[in-house]
Each structure stands twice: as C-alpha cells, then as structure tokens.
Coordinates of C-alpha atoms in Angstrom, one line a residue:
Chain R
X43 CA 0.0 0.0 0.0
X44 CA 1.4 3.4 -1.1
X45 CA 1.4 6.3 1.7
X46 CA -1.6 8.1 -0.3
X47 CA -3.8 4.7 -0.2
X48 CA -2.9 4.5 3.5
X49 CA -3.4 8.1 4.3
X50 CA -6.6 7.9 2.1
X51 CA -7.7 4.9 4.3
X52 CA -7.2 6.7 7.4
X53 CA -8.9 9.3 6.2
X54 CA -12.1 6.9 5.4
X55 CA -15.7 8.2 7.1
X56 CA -15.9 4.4 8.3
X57 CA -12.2 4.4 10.1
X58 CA -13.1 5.9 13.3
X59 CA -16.1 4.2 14.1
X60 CA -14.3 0.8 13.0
X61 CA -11.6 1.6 15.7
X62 CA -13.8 2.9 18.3
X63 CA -15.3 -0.5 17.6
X64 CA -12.6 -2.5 17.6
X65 CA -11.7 -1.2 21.3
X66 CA -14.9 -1.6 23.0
X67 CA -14.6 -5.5 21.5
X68 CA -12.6 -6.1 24.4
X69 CA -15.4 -4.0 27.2
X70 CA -18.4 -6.3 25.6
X71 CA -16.3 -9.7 25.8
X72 CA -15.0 -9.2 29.6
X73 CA -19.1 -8.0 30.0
X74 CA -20.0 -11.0 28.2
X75 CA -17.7 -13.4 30.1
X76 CA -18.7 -12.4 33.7
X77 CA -22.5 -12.6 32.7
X78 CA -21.6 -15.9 31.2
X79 CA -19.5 -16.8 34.3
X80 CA -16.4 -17.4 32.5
X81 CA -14.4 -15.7 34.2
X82 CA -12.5 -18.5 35.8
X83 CA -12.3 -19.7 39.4
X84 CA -11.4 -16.1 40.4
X85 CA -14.0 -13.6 38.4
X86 CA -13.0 -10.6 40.2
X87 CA -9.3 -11.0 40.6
X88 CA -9.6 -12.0 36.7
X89 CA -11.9 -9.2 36.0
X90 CA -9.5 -6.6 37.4
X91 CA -6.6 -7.8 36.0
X92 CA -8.2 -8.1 32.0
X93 CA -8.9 -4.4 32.8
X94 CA -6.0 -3.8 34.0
X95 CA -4.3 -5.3 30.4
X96 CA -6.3 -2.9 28.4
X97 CA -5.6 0.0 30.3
X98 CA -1.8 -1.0 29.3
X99 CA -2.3 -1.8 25.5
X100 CA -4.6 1.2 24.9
X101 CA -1.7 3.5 26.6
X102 CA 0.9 1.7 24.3
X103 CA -1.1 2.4 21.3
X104 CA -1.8 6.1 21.9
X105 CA 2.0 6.7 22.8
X106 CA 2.6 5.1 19.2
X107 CA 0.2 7.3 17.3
X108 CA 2.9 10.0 17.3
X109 CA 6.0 8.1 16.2
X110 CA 4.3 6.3 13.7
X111 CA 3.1 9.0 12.2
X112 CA 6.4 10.7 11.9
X113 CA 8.1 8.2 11.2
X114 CA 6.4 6.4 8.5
X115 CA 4.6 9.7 6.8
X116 CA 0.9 9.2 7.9
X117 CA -0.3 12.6 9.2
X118 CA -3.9 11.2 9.1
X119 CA -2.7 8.8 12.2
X120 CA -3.6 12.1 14.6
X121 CA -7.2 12.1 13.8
X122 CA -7.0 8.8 16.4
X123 CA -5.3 10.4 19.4
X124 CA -7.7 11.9 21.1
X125 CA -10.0 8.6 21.0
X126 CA -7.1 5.9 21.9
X127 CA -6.4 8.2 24.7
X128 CA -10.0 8.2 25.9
X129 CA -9.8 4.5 25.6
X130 CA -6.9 4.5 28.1
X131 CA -8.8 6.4 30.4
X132 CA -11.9 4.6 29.9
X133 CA -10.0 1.1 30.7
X134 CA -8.7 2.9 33.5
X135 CA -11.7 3.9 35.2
X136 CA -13.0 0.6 34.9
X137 CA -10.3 -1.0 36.3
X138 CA -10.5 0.9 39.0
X139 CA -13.9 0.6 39.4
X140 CA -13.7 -3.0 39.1
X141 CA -11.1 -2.5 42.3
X142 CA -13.3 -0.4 44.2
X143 CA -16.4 -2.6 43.6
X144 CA -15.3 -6.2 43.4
X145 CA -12.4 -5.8 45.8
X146 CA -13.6 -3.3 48.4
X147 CA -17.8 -3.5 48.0
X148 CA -18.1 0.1 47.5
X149 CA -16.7 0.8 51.3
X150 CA -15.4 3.8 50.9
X151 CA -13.8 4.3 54.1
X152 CA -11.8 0.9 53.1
X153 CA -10.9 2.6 49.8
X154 CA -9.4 5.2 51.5
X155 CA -7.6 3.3 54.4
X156 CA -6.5 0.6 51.5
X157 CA -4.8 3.0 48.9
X158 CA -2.1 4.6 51.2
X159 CA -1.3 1.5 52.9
X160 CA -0.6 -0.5 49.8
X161 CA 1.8 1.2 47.2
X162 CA 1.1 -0.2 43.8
X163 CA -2.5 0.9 44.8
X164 CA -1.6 4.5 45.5
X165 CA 0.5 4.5 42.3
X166 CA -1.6 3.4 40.1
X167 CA -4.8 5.9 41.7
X168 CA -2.5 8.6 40.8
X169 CA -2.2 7.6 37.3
X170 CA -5.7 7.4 37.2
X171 CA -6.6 10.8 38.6
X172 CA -3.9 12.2 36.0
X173 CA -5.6 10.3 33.0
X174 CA -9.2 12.3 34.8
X175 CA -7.6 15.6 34.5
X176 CA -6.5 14.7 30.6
X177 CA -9.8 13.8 30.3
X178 CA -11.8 16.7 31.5
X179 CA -10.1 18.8 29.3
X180 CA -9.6 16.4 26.3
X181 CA -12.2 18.4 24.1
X182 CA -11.8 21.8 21.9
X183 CA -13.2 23.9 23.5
X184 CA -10.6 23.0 26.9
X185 CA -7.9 23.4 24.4
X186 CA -8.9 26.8 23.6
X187 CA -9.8 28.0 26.9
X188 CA -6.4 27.1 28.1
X189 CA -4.7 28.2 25.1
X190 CA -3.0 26.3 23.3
X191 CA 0.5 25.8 25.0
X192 CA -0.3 25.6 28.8
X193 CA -3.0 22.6 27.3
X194 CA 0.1 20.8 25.6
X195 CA 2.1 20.8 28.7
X196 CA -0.7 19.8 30.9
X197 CA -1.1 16.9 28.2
X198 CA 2.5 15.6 28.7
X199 CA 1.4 14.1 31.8
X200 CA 0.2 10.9 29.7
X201 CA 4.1 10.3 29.8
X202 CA 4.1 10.3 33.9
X203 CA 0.8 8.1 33.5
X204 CA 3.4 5.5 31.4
X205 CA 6.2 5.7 33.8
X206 CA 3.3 5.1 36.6
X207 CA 1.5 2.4 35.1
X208 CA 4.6 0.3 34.8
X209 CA 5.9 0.9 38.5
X210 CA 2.2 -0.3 39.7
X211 CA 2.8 -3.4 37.3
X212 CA 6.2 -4.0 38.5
X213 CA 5.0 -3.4 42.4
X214 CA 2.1 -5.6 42.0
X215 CA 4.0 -8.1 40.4
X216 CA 6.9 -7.9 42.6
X217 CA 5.6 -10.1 45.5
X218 CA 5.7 -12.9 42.9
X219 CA 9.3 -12.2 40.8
X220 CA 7.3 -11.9 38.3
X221 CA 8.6 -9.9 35.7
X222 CA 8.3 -10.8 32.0
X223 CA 5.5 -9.1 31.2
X224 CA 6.4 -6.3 33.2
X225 CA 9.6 -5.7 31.3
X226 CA 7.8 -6.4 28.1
X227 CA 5.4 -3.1 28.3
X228 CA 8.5 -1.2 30.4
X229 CA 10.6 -1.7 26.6
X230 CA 7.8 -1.1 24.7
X231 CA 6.6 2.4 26.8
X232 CA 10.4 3.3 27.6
X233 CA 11.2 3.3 23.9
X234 CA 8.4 5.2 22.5
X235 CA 8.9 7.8 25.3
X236 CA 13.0 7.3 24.4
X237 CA 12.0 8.3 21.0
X238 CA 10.8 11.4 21.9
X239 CA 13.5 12.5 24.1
X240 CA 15.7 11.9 21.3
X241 CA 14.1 13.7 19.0
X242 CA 13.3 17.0 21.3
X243 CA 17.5 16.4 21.9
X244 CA 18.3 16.3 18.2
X245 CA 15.7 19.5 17.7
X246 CA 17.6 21.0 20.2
X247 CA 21.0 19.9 19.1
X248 CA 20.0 21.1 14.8
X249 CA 18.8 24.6 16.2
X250 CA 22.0 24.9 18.5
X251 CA 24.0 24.3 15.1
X252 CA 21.5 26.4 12.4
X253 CA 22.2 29.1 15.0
X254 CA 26.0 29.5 15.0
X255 CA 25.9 29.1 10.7
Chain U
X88 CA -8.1 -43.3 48.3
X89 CA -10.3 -43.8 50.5
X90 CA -9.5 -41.9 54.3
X91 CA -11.8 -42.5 57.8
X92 CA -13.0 -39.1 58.7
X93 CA -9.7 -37.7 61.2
X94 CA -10.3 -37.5 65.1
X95 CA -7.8 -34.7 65.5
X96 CA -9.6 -31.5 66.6
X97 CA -10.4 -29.4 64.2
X98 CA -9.5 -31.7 61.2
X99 CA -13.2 -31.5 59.6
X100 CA -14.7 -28.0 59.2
X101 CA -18.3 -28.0 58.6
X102 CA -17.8 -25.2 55.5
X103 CA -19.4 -26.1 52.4
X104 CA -16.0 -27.4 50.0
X105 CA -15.2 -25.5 47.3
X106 CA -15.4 -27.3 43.8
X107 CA -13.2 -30.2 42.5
X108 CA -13.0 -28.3 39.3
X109 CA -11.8 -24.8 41.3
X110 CA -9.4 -26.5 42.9
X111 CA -8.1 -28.2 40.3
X112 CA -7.6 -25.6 37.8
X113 CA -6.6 -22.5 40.1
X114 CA -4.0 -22.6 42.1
X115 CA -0.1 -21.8 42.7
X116 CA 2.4 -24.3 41.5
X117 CA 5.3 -22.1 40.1
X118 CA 7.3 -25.1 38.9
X119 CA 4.6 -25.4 36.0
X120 CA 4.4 -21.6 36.1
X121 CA 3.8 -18.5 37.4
X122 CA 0.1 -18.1 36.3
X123 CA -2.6 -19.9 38.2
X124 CA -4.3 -21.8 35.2
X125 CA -0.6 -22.9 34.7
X126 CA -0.9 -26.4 37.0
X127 CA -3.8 -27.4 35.5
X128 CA -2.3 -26.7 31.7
X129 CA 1.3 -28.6 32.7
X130 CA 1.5 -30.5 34.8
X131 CA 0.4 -33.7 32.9
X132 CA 4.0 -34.3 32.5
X133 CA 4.8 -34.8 36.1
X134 CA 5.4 -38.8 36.6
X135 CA 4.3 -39.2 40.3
X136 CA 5.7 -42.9 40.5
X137 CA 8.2 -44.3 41.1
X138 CA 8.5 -41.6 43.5
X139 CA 10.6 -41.9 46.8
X140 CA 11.1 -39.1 49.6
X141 CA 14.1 -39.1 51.0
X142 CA 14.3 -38.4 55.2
X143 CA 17.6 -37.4 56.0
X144 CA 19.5 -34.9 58.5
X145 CA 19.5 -35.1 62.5
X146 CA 17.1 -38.2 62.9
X147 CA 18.2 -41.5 64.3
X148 CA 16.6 -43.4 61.3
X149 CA 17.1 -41.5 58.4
X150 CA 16.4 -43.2 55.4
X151 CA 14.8 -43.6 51.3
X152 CA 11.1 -44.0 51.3
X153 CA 9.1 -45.6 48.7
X154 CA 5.6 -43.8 47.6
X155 CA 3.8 -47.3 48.4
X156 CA 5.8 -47.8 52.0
X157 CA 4.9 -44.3 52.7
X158 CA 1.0 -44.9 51.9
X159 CA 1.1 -47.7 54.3
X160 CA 2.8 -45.8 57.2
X161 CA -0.4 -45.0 59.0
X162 CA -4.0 -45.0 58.4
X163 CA -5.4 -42.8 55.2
X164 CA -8.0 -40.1 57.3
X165 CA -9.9 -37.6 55.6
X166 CA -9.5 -34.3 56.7
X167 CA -11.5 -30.9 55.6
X168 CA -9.6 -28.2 55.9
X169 CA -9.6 -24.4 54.9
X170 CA -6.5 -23.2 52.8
X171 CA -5.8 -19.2 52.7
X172 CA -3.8 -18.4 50.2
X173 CA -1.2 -15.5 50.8
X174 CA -3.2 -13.8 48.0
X175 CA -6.3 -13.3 49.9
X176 CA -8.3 -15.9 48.2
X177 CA -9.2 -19.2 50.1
X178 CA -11.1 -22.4 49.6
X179 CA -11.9 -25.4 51.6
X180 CA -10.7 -28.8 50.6
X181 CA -11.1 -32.5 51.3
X182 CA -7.5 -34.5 51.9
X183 CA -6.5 -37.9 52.3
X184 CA -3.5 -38.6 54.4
X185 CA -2.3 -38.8 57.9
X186 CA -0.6 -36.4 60.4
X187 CA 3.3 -35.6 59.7
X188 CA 3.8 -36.5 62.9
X189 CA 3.1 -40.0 62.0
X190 CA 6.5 -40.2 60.3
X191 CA 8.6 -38.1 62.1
X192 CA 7.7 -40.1 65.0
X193 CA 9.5 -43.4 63.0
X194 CA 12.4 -41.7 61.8
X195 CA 13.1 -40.4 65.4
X196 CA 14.5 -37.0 65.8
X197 CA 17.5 -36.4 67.8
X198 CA 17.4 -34.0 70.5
X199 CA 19.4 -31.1 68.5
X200 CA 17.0 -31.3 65.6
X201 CA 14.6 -27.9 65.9
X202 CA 13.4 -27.4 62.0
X203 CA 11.8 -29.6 59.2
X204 CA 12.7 -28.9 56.2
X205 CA 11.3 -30.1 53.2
X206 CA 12.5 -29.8 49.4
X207 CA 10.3 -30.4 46.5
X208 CA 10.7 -31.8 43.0
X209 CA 13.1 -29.7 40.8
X210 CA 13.5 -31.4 37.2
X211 CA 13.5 -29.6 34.2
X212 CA 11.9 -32.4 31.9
X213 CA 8.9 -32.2 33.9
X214 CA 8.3 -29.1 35.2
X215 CA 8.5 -26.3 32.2
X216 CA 8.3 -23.3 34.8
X217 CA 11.4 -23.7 36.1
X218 CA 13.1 -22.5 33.4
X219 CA 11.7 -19.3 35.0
X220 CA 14.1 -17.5 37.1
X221 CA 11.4 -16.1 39.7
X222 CA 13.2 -18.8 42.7
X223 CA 15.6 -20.7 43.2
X224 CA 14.9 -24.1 42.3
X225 CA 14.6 -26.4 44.1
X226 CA 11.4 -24.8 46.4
X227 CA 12.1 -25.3 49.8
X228 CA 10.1 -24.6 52.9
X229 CA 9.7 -25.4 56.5
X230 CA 8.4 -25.6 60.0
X231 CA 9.6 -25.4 63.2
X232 CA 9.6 -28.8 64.7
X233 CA 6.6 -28.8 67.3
X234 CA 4.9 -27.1 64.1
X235 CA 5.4 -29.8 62.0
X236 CA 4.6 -32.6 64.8
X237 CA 1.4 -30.7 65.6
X238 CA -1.5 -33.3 65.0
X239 CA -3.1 -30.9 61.9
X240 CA 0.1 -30.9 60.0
X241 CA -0.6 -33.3 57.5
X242 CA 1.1 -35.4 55.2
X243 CA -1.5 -35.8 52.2
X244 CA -1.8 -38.1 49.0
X245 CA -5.3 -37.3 48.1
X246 CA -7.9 -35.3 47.5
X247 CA -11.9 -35.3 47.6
X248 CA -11.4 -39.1 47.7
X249 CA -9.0 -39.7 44.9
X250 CA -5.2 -39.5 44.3
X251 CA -3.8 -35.9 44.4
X252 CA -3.9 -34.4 40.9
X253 CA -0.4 -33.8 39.2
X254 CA -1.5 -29.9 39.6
X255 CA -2.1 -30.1 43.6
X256 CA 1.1 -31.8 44.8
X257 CA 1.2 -35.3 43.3
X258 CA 2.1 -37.9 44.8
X259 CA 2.5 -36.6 48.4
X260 CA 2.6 -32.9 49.7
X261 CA 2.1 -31.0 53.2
X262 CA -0.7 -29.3 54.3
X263 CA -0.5 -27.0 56.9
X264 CA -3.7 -25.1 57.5
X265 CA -3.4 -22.4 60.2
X266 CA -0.3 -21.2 57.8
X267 CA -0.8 -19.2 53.9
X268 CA -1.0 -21.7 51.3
X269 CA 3.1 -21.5 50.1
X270 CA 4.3 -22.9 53.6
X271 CA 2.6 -26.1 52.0
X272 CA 4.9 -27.6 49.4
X273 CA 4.1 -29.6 46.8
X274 CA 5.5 -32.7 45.1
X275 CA 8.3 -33.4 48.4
X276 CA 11.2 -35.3 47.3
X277 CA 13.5 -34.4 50.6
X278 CA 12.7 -33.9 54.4
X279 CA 15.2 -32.9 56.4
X280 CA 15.5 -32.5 60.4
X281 CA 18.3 -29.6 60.9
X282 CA 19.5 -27.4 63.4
X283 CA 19.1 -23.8 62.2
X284 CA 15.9 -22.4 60.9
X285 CA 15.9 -23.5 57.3
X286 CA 16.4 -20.8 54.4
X287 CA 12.6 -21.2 52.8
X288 CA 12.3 -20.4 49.2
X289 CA 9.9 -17.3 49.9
X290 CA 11.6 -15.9 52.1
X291 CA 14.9 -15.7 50.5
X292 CA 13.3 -13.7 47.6
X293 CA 11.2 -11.1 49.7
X294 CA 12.0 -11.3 53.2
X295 CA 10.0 -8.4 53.9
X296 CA 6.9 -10.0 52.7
X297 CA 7.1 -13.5 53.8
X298 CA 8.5 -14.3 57.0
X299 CA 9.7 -17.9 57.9
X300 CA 6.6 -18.7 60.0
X301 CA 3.8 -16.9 57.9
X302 CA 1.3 -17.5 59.9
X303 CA -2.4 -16.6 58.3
X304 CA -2.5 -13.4 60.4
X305 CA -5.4 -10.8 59.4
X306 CA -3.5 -7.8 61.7
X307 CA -0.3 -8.1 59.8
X308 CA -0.6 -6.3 56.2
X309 CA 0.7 -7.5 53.5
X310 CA 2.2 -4.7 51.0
X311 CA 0.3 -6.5 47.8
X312 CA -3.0 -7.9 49.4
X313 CA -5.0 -6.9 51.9
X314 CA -5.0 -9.8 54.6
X315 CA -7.9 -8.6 56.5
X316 CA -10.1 -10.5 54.2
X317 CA -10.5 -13.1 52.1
X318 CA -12.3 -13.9 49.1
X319 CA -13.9 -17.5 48.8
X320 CA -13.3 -19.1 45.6
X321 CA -16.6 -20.3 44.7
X322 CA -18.9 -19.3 47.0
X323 CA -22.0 -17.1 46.1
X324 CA -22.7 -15.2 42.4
X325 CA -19.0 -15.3 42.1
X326 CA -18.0 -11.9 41.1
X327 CA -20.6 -10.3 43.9
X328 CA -19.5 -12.3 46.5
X329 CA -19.1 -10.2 49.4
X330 CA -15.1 -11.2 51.0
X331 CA -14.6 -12.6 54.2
X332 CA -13.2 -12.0 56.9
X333 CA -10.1 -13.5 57.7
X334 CA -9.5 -15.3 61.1
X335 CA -6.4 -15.3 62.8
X336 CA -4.6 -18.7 62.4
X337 CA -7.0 -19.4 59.6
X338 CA -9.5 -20.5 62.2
X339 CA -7.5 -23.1 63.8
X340 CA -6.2 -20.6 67.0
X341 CA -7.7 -22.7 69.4
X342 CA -5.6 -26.0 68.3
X343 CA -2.3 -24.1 67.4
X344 CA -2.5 -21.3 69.3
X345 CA -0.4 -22.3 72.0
X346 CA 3.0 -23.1 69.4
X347 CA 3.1 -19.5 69.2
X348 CA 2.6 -18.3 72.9
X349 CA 4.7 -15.2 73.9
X350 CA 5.6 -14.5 70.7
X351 CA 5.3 -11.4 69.1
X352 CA 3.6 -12.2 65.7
X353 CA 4.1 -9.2 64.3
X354 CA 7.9 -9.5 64.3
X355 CA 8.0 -13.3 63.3
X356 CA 5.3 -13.1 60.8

C-alpha cells in the first residue's frame, strides 16, 4: 500500500467508528464473560486484571500514534489520538472501578484506608486521577480555553501516566518475581517515550547548530 | 483413596468445600508456572511414581522412602480443611493422608533437631516453569519442629477421595492449614531434620513479605494484598460475592494457638 492509499484509508468516514469499535470488542467480551461466568475460578481478581491489560495496550497504542506518524509519513494517524487516549482512560476507570467494587464493596472508608497503605495501589490511583484531569479537558473547546500551549504541557502528563502504570505493574508483580511481562510493556513504553526524548534532543541539538551558521 | 474421617480437633470443618473443578484448575504451583491456570495446563507431565522421599539430616533413622511404604505408614484419614492463600483468596478442601507427625515419630528426631525442612521436586523435563528465574529451584520450605509434629500438620496423597492431581502436589505434599498456602509444598522429594531455621524459598526472595513462619494473620498487612479479608473461591454469584473475613490462624487458633505463645507475631510473621 502506497502512503496516499494508507493516508486515504485513514482518512475513510468508516475508520473511526471501526476503531472505536474495535476497542470496545474487548469491554463487551470481559461483560460477556462475567455474565456468562467465564471468568475463571477467580472472576474478580480475573476481571480486574483483563482491565487492568487494556488500560496498558490502549496506553501503548496512543504513545505510538505520534512516532508512527512521523516516522512512517501518515499525518492522518492524529485524527486517532484523542479517541485511543479516551480508551486508556476509559480502561482505566474501569479498572479501578472494578477495584473499588469487586475488591472493596463500594466501602469507601476501606478505599481510603486501603490506597495509602498498599503502594502499587496509591501509584496506580494517581495515574488514574492524572488520565481524569486529561480527560476533563480532552475536548476543543478545553484546548482553547487554556490556550494552546499551557494545554500541551498539561497533556505531557500521559508520559508520567506510562512511567506510573509500569511501577504499579512491577510493584504488583513484585511479591511474585514476576517480571516478563512487566519488562515487556516497560521496553515497549520506555522506547516510545526514548524516541521522543531523542528527537526533542536532536531538535535542540540542529537549532544549536542552524544558530551558530 | 479412601480416608476415615480424622479425630484430631479441628481436622473437619463443617464449610461447604469449594469445587473439584476450582481447585483443580486454580492454584499456585510455580514449577509449572507462574500463572494460576498454569498447573492445571502442565502438569500432565509430572510422573508421580516411582516416586521416593528421601528423610535425611539429624534423625536416628534416616532413610529412602518408597511412595507405596509411605502410603502404608499409618492409616489414610480424611481431613476438611480451609487453605488461605497468601493472596487473599481461600477455599476449603477434602484430603487424604495422615498427620506428619506420623512419620517423624519413625524416623526419630534427635534431641538437636529444631526445624523440618522439606525440598520439593526440581527437574526440568517435567516441570517447564522452572526455566523461569522467579526462585531458586529447588522450592524449599519449613516448620519449626513442634509445628510440624502438631497433629493438623498433614502429610497428604489425596484429595476429595482420589489420588492428588499432578497440579495439587502429586504424589504426596504438606498441608499446613493455620499457615498461607506456600508454607505447603508440593511434590516433596526431601525432608530434612536440621539445626538452624531452614532458608525457605519465599523468604529468601522477599523477606520483607514473607517471614519464615507466615502464619495466616489478618492484623499483619501485607504490601500487595490486603490480609484482613478473604475472598472465597466459589462461593455465592462469584463476582458479587461479598469477601470474608479473615481469622487469625485461619481458624485453627484454638488447636495451634499455644505453638506461638509469647511471641510477638508481628515480628516473626
């Protein structure tokens, strides 16, 4: 496929309602499966942690959108940001709900005595209060009221969500050694945020030089 | 296998038993792998005969045991017993077998024996998890010796009747209810009576989550899971269930209560 067909595809009425589908497949199965009762021996520990999976993949796919697009020439990929990264909080919230409901019963009070007490807990509530705060302001007229700049710095906390999300991984999996998949989405997060470091350093590095010419 | 209900107190709880197909297809065995439907996928390559445990260290009678002499060491009881696992999920299970105490009473400690320790199966053609690095293989765990001749630590080959699935331990494992789940070990090839407090697999890789004596203990925290409450594998509408909560020494305080008197549990947990 040739960059117009792709950016022509991308560009397609039917592509953003095929990938909003595509990522509430995953929502309607897990919804599917604990109706069904197919959740395994452990629904709610199983429930949580599917949740939990989603909230990762989504956040992997949104930190892609960018280097992708720059990378292989597909401007059009932008159009998908702002939805992937309501998807990551969406997963989020419900992972945390999931928490909250299936783990606590909706006892507040053990909420709040539970998140300071266990650390991967508190980590991973601050991620998700972060991804609130890029969502309350994730539509255009946020972006204008904030102006433009001030919005794109408050959105650059989507990179503290990543480095977040993995320490709450690795903490949760730590009282097992359990680390492969942990270091999978640590690589996969730490390069597309290493990508971006290098490139604001090579910016940097070309205006430093374009400057003394 | 059949087993005459146990006389030991507080061998039989009255608690409805979670389901053959739960047990059987969640639980921890991390030499099959590290995720809980992992036993059940795995295992089926674990040959659990010939099998003999070896009984070896500060005893008077150490020697190899043969699966078949060890079945006929004492008489089969059934016991129903609650199992917590460290993750603050729990079930209750039927076992077949008889109390440890039966065979350490044989092999006859010597006076300078304090700990059991007990080593379980570690070969790489059956057991595709350990080619994980998350222990180190073999797993080992143990007891303190008056914990391990108390009359409700139990030396088990079977399970709601039959022969302990491949997944659960086969062909002989401990079961130590008033302790989490992991002080149980699975599959024992080795049992060893030793001086000094016995370097347990769990420990060695977080000490400051699992102590040597990990005692189900709803006061003392856990930094991963709660340990205040349980959930019940099994019981209710599943995902609604309400948890439970958890009782100190898994229920069993007033039978093992007194192993532990003046100490503080919070320091030795």
């Amino acid at each position: 496929m040739s960059r117009a067909e792709v950016q022509r595809a991308l560009l397609h009425p039917l592509a953003k309602p095929l990938v909003f589908t595509v990522w509430l497949l995953p929502f309607a199965w897990l919804v599917w499966a604990a109706v069904a009762d197919r959740l395994g021996a452990n629904p709610a520990e199983a429930l949580i942690r599917a949740l939990g999976d989603w909230t990762l993949r989504a956040l992997v796919l949104v930190l892609l959108v960018t280097p992708l697009r720059v990378a292989l020439g597909w401007p059009a990929l932008a159009r998908f940001r702002r939805m992937l990264g309501l998807f990551v909080f969406f997963y989020a919230t419900l992972h945390w709900l999931a928490y909250v409901w299936f783990d606590m019963g909706f006892d507040w009070a053990e909420v709040v005595a539970d998140i300071p007490k266990r650390p991967f807990i508190l980590v991973g509530t601050l991620a998700w209060l972060m991804l609130l705060a890029l969502a309350a302001t994730s539509f255009n007229r946020a972006i204008r009221a904030l102006g433009a700049p001030r919005w794109q710095r408050l959105h650059r906390l989507v990179y503290a969500v990543a480095g977040l999300a993995v320490l709450h991984f690795f903490w949760m999996r730590a009282g097992k050694n359990d680390f492969n998949e942990v270091a999978v989405y640590a690589a996969i997060l730490g390069t597309l945020l290493g990508w971006r470091a290098w490139r604001r350093w090579r910016a940097h590095q070309g205006r430093g030089v374009s400057s003394r010419i | 296998l059949p087993g005459k209900a146990s006389t030991v107190a507080g061998a039989t709880t009255m608690e409805k038993a979670t389901s053959y197909e739960d047990v059987t297809s969640y639980n921890n065995f991390y030499e099959f792998g590290t995720d809980k439907s992992d036993p059940v996928a795995y295992a089926g390559k674990l040959k659990p005969r010939p099998w003999t445990v070896e009984v070896e260290g500060l005893v008077n009678k150490p020697g190899r045991f043969d699966l078949d002499a060890l079945l006929k060491l004492a008489p089969m009881e059934e016991r129903i017993y609650r199992l917590r696992c460290v993750e603050g999920w729990s079930m209750v299970i039927p076992w077949q077998g008889y109390s440890l105490a039966e065979l350490i009473k044989r092999v006859e400690p010597q006076g300078s024996a304090k700990y059991v320790e007990f080593v379980t199966l570690a070969d790489r053609q059956q057991m595709p998890g350990l080619r994980s690095n998350v222990l180190d293989w073999p797993y080992v765990e143990g007891l303190r010796l008056d914990e391990a001749q108390h009359p409700l630590a139990l030396l088990a080959f079977g399970m709601y009747g039959e022969v302990l699935p491949n997944q659960n331990g086969a062909p002989v494992r401990l079961m130590v209810p008033w302790k989490y789940g992991f002080k149980s070990g699975k599959s024992i090839v080795k049992i060893r009576f030793v001086e000094q407090m016995p370097r347990t697999s769990w420990n060695l890789a977080a000490p400051q989550e699992y102590g040597f004596f990990s005692n189900v203990n709803p006061t003392v925290a856990h930094p991963r899971w709660s340990q205040a409450t349980e959930r019940r594998i099994g019981e209710g509408s599943g995902l609604f269930a309400k948890r439970r909560e958890t009782l100190m020494f898994n229920g069993y305080e007033a039978q093992v209560g007194q192993l532990y008197a003046g100490m503080d549990l919070r320091k030795f947990y």
